[in-house]
PDB file of C-alpha atoms and ligand atoms in Angstrom:
ATOM      1  CA  MET A   1      15.422   6.244 -11.146  1.00 68.00           C
ATOM      2  CA  ALA A   2      11.802   6.913 -10.313  1.00 80.00           C
ATOM      3  CA  GLY A   3       9.536   4.267 -11.762  1.00 93.00           C
ATOM      4  CA  GLU A   4      12.372   1.716 -12.133  1.00 94.00           C
ATOM      5  CA  PRO A   5      12.750  -1.446  -9.963  1.00 94.00           C
ATOM      6  CA  GLN A   6      15.214  -0.984  -7.079  1.00 95.00           C
ATOM      7  CA  ASP A   7      17.366  -3.868  -6.083  1.00 93.00           C
ATOM      8  CA  ASP A   8      17.302  -2.999  -2.436  1.00 96.00           C
ATOM      9  CA  CYS A   9      13.438  -2.454  -2.287  1.00 98.00           C
ATOM     10  CA  LEU A  10      11.437  -4.981  -0.444  1.00 98.00           C
ATOM     11  CA  PHE A  11       8.138  -4.101  -2.271  1.00 98.00           C
ATOM     12  CA  CYS A  12       9.779  -4.232  -5.591  1.00 98.00           C
ATOM     13  CA  LYS A  13      10.821  -7.788  -4.623  1.00 98.00           C
ATOM     14  CA  ILE A  14       7.002  -8.558  -3.796  1.00 98.00           C
ATOM     15  CA  VAL A  15       6.256  -7.180  -7.295  1.00 98.00           C
ATOM     16  CA  ASP A  16       8.692  -9.381  -9.154  1.00 97.00           C
ATOM     17  CA  GLY A  17       7.624 -12.398  -7.117  1.00 97.00           C
ATOM     18  CA  SER A  18      11.054 -12.906  -5.492  1.00 97.00           C
ATOM     19  CA  ILE A  19       9.530 -12.346  -2.009  1.00 97.00           C
ATOM     20  CA  PRO A  20       6.086 -14.030  -1.384  1.00 98.00           C
ATOM     21  CA  ALA A  21       2.941 -12.143  -0.206  1.00 98.00           C
ATOM     22  CA  THR A  22      -0.718 -12.813   0.113  1.00 98.00           C
ATOM     23  CA  ILE A  23      -1.813 -10.979  -2.885  1.00 98.00           C
ATOM     24  CA  VAL A  24      -5.714  -9.989  -2.692  1.00 98.00           C
ATOM     25  CA  ARG A  25      -5.959  -8.031  -5.905  1.00 98.00           C
ATOM     26  CA  GLU A  26      -3.634  -7.189  -8.872  1.00 98.00           C
ATOM     27  CA  THR A  27      -4.118  -4.902 -11.924  1.00 98.00           C
ATOM     28  CA  GLY A  28      -1.822  -3.935 -14.739  1.00 98.00           C
ATOM     29  CA  THR A  29      -0.303  -1.248 -12.525  1.00 98.00           C
ATOM     30  CA  THR A  30      -0.947  -2.301  -8.869  1.00 98.00           C
ATOM     31  CA  ILE A  31      -0.999  -5.017  -6.444  1.00 98.00           C
ATOM     32  CA  ALA A  32      -2.615  -5.254  -2.994  1.00 98.00           C
ATOM     33  CA  PHE A  33      -1.427  -7.737  -0.451  1.00 99.00           C
ATOM     34  CA  ARG A  34      -1.973  -8.453   3.268  1.00 98.00           C
ATOM     35  CA  ASP A  35       0.393  -6.669   5.769  1.00 98.00           C
ATOM     36  CA  ILE A  36       2.741  -9.136   7.360  1.00 98.00           C
ATOM     37  CA  ASN A  37       2.003  -7.459  10.858  1.00 98.00           C
ATOM     38  CA  PRO A  38      -1.746  -6.637  10.629  1.00 98.00           C
ATOM     39  CA  GLN A  39      -2.963  -3.753  12.844  1.00 98.00           C
ATOM     40  CA  ALA A  40      -6.700  -4.404  12.134  1.00 98.00           C
ATOM     41  CA  PRO A  41      -8.684  -7.450  11.056  1.00 98.00           C
ATOM     42  CA  THR A  42      -8.290  -6.014   7.522  1.00 98.00           C
ATOM     43  CA  HIS A  43      -4.864  -4.635   6.818  1.00 98.00           C
ATOM     44  CA  VAL A  44      -4.046  -4.583   3.066  1.00 99.00           C
ATOM     45  CA  LEU A  45      -1.353  -2.564   1.453  1.00 99.00           C
ATOM     46  CA  VAL A  46      -1.980  -1.237  -2.036  1.00 99.00           C
ATOM     47  CA  ILE A  47       1.137  -0.347  -4.101  1.00 98.00           C
ATOM     48  CA  PRO A  48       2.104   0.780  -7.562  1.00 98.00           C
ATOM     49  CA  LYS A  49       4.102  -1.791  -9.337  1.00 98.00           C
ATOM     50  CA  ALA A  50       6.469   0.927 -10.369  1.00 98.00           C
ATOM     51  CA  HIS A  51       8.944   2.132  -7.790  1.00 98.00           C
ATOM     52  CA  HIS A  52       8.302   5.554  -6.225  1.00 98.00           C
ATOM     53  CA  ARG A  53       9.685   6.425  -2.823  1.00 97.00           C
ATOM     54  CA  ASP A  54       6.464   7.812  -1.171  1.00 98.00           C
ATOM     55  CA  ALA A  55       3.027   9.036  -1.940  1.00 97.00           C
ATOM     56  CA  ALA A  56       4.116  12.590  -2.707  1.00 97.00           C
ATOM     57  CA  ALA A  57       6.807  11.478  -5.118  1.00 97.00           C
ATOM     58  CA  LEU A  58       4.163   9.187  -6.832  1.00 98.00           C
ATOM     59  CA  ALA A  59       1.501  11.867  -7.138  1.00 98.00           C
ATOM     60  CA  ALA A  60       4.153  14.292  -8.617  1.00 98.00           C
ATOM     61  CA  ALA A  61       5.737  11.750 -11.150  1.00 98.00           C
ATOM     62  CA  ALA A  62       2.757   9.628 -12.027  1.00 98.00           C
ATOM     63  CA  PRO A  63      -0.570  11.172 -11.026  1.00 98.00           C
ATOM     64  CA  GLU A  64      -2.620   8.566 -13.043  1.00 98.00           C
ATOM     65  CA  LEU A  65      -0.887   5.854 -11.252  1.00 98.00           C
ATOM     66  CA  ALA A  66      -1.575   7.593  -7.963  1.00 98.00           C
ATOM     67  CA  ALA A  67      -5.205   7.511  -9.018  1.00 98.00           C
ATOM     68  CA  ASP A  68      -4.907   3.837  -9.739  1.00 98.00           C
ATOM     69  CA  VAL A  69      -3.597   3.083  -6.302  1.00 98.00           C
ATOM     70  CA  LEU A  70      -6.459   5.193  -4.718  1.00 98.00           C
ATOM     71  CA  ARG A  71      -9.032   3.445  -6.790  1.00 98.00           C
ATOM     72  CA  GLU A  72      -7.640  -0.012  -5.684  1.00 98.00           C
ATOM     73  CA  THR A  73      -7.970   1.063  -2.052  1.00 98.00           C
ATOM     74  CA  GLN A  74     -11.710   1.368  -2.705  1.00 98.00           C
ATOM     75  CA  ALA A  75     -11.919  -1.979  -4.484  1.00 98.00           C
ATOM     76  CA  VAL A  76     -10.086  -3.701  -1.481  1.00 98.00           C
ATOM     77  CA  ALA A  77     -12.587  -2.039   0.991  1.00 98.00           C
ATOM     78  CA  ASP A  78     -15.400  -3.323  -1.243  1.00 98.00           C
ATOM     79  CA  GLU A  79     -14.112  -6.869  -1.510  1.00 98.00           C
ATOM     80  CA  GLU A  80     -13.492  -6.925   2.334  1.00 98.00           C
ATOM     81  CA  LYS A  81     -16.954  -5.518   2.859  1.00 98.00           C
ATOM     82  CA  LEU A  82     -15.721  -2.604   4.947  1.00 98.00           C
ATOM     83  CA  GLU A  83     -18.365   0.087   5.678  1.00 93.00           C
ATOM     84  CA  SER A  84     -15.720   2.239   7.447  1.00 96.00           C
ATOM     85  CA  TYR A  85     -12.059   2.072   6.785  1.00 97.00           C
ATOM     86  CA  ARG A  86      -8.954   4.217   6.873  1.00 98.00           C
ATOM     87  CA  ILE A  87      -6.397   4.855   4.025  1.00 98.00           C
ATOM     88  CA  VAL A  88      -3.035   5.800   5.402  1.00 98.00           C
ATOM     89  CA  PHE A  89       0.123   6.998   3.476  1.00 98.00           C
ATOM     90  CA  ASN A  90       2.865   7.183   6.090  1.00 97.00           C
ATOM     91  CA  THR A  91       5.309   9.782   4.559  1.00 96.00           C
ATOM     92  CA  GLY A  92       8.648  10.130   6.142  1.00 96.00           C
ATOM     93  CA  SER A  93      10.252   8.303   8.967  1.00 96.00           C
ATOM     94  CA  GLY A  94       8.811  10.522  11.692  1.00 96.00           C
ATOM     95  CA  ALA A  95       5.387   9.438  10.496  1.00 96.00           C
ATOM     96  CA  GLY A  96       6.316   5.688  10.555  1.00 95.00           C
ATOM     97  CA  GLN A  97       7.377   5.123   6.902  1.00 98.00           C
ATOM     98  CA  THR A  98       9.617   2.148   6.991  1.00 98.00           C
ATOM     99  CA  VAL A  99       9.433   0.894   3.499  1.00 98.00           C
ATOM    100  CA  TRP A 100      10.492   3.356   0.803  1.00 98.00           C
ATOM    101  CA  HIS A 101       8.177   2.243  -1.923  1.00 98.00           C
ATOM    102  CA  ALA A 102       4.871   4.139  -2.007  1.00 98.00           C
ATOM    103  CA  HIS A 103       2.025   2.200  -0.336  1.00 98.00           C
ATOM    104  CA  ALA A 104      -1.447   2.844   0.880  1.00 98.00           C
ATOM    105  CA  HIS A 105      -2.501   0.994   4.074  1.00 98.00           C
ATOM    106  CA  VAL A 106      -6.165   0.085   3.983  1.00 98.00           C
ATOM    107  CA  LEU A 107      -7.237  -0.551   7.601  1.00 98.00           C
ATOM    108  CA  GLY A 108     -10.634  -1.743   8.806  1.00 98.00           C
ATOM    109  CA  GLY A 109     -12.698  -4.308  10.499  1.00 98.00           C
ATOM    110  CA  ARG A 110     -12.598  -2.703  13.938  1.00 97.00           C
ATOM    111  CA  GLY A 111     -13.182   0.709  15.353  1.00 96.00           C
ATOM    112  CA  LEU A 112     -10.449   3.336  14.550  1.00 97.00           C
ATOM    113  CA  ASP A 113      -9.576   6.091  16.974  1.00 96.00           C
ATOM    114  CA  TRP A 114      -9.037   9.661  15.956  1.00 97.00           C
ATOM    115  CA  PRO A 115      -6.676  11.264  16.256  1.00 95.00           C
ATOM    116  CA  PRO A 116      -4.235   8.503  15.284  1.00 92.00           C
ATOM    117  CA  GLY A 117      -1.213   7.907  17.391  1.00 83.00           C
TER     118      GLY A 117
HETATM  119  P1  5GP B   1       5.207   1.665   6.673  1.00 52.38           P
HETATM  120  O1  5GP B   1       5.656   1.557   8.036  1.00 52.38           O
HETATM  121  O2  5GP B   1       6.440   1.998   5.667  1.00 52.38           O
HETATM  122  O3  5GP B   1       4.075   2.722   6.368  1.00 52.38           O
HETATM  123  O4  5GP B   1       4.570   0.346   6.199  1.00 52.38           O
HETATM  124  C1  5GP B   1       5.307  -0.816   5.777  1.00 52.38           C
HETATM  125  C2  5GP B   1       4.412  -1.901   6.112  1.00 52.38           C
HETATM  126  O5  5GP B   1       5.102  -3.058   5.493  1.00 52.38           O
HETATM  127  C3  5GP B   1       4.306  -2.342   7.694  1.00 52.38           C
HETATM  128  O6  5GP B   1       3.025  -2.247   8.072  1.00 52.38           O
HETATM  129  C4  5GP B   1       4.936  -3.738   7.631  1.00 52.38           C
HETATM  130  O7  5GP B   1       4.273  -4.522   8.595  1.00 52.38           O
HETATM  131  C5  5GP B   1       4.744  -4.157   6.275  1.00 52.38           C
HETATM  132  N1  5GP B   1       5.639  -5.200   5.805  1.00 52.38           N
HETATM  133  C6  5GP B   1       7.102  -5.158   6.068  1.00 52.38           C
HETATM  134  N2  5GP B   1       7.737  -6.205   5.526  1.00 52.38           N
HETATM  135  C7  5GP B   1       6.786  -6.906   4.877  1.00 52.38           C
HETATM  136  C8  5GP B   1       6.733  -8.140   4.205  1.00 52.38           C
HETATM  137  O8  5GP B   1       7.818  -8.793   3.914  1.00 52.38           O
HETATM  138  N3  5GP B   1       5.555  -8.584   3.629  1.00 52.38           N
HETATM  139  C9  5GP B   1       4.367  -7.942   3.901  1.00 52.38           C
HETATM  140  N4  5GP B   1       3.265  -8.398   3.414  1.00 52.38           N
HETATM  141  N5  5GP B   1       4.386  -6.666   4.556  1.00 52.38           N
HETATM  142  C10 5GP B   1       5.551  -6.270   5.018  1.00 52.38           C
HETATM  143 ZN1   ZN B   2      10.262  -0.368  -4.833  1.00 52.38          ZN
END
């Protein structure tokens, strides 16, 4: 069910602490941790603690929580002293989504090409 922890979800396991992660920020509703396979000098994932399968489902079911995630991407960028950065929500396997728990990638610390690949 939307919002409930899922036994087979990697990021729910990071939320409950059963899988370790390098956590950089935590609020009552979100956590931010370093990506295990960074694509830029700063590559942090911001996730809601509650399980939603992707950004669209999160925004539809819990818009205030979606806003919390977005606010935290800014806080991460500030902490990492990023003047320019990119926030990415890969949505759907064709766009590269591999973990089905909504997450924002915060990427920065190098030049970022546009359009993305
Ligand atoms: P997606 O491809 O779904 O947009 O992003 C999933 C991200 O999760 C990938 O960038 C991947 O490197 C990262 N990731 C996968 N497994 C782990 C893990 O166990 N720990 C951390 N910190 N990141 C992970
Ligand atoms: Zn989950």
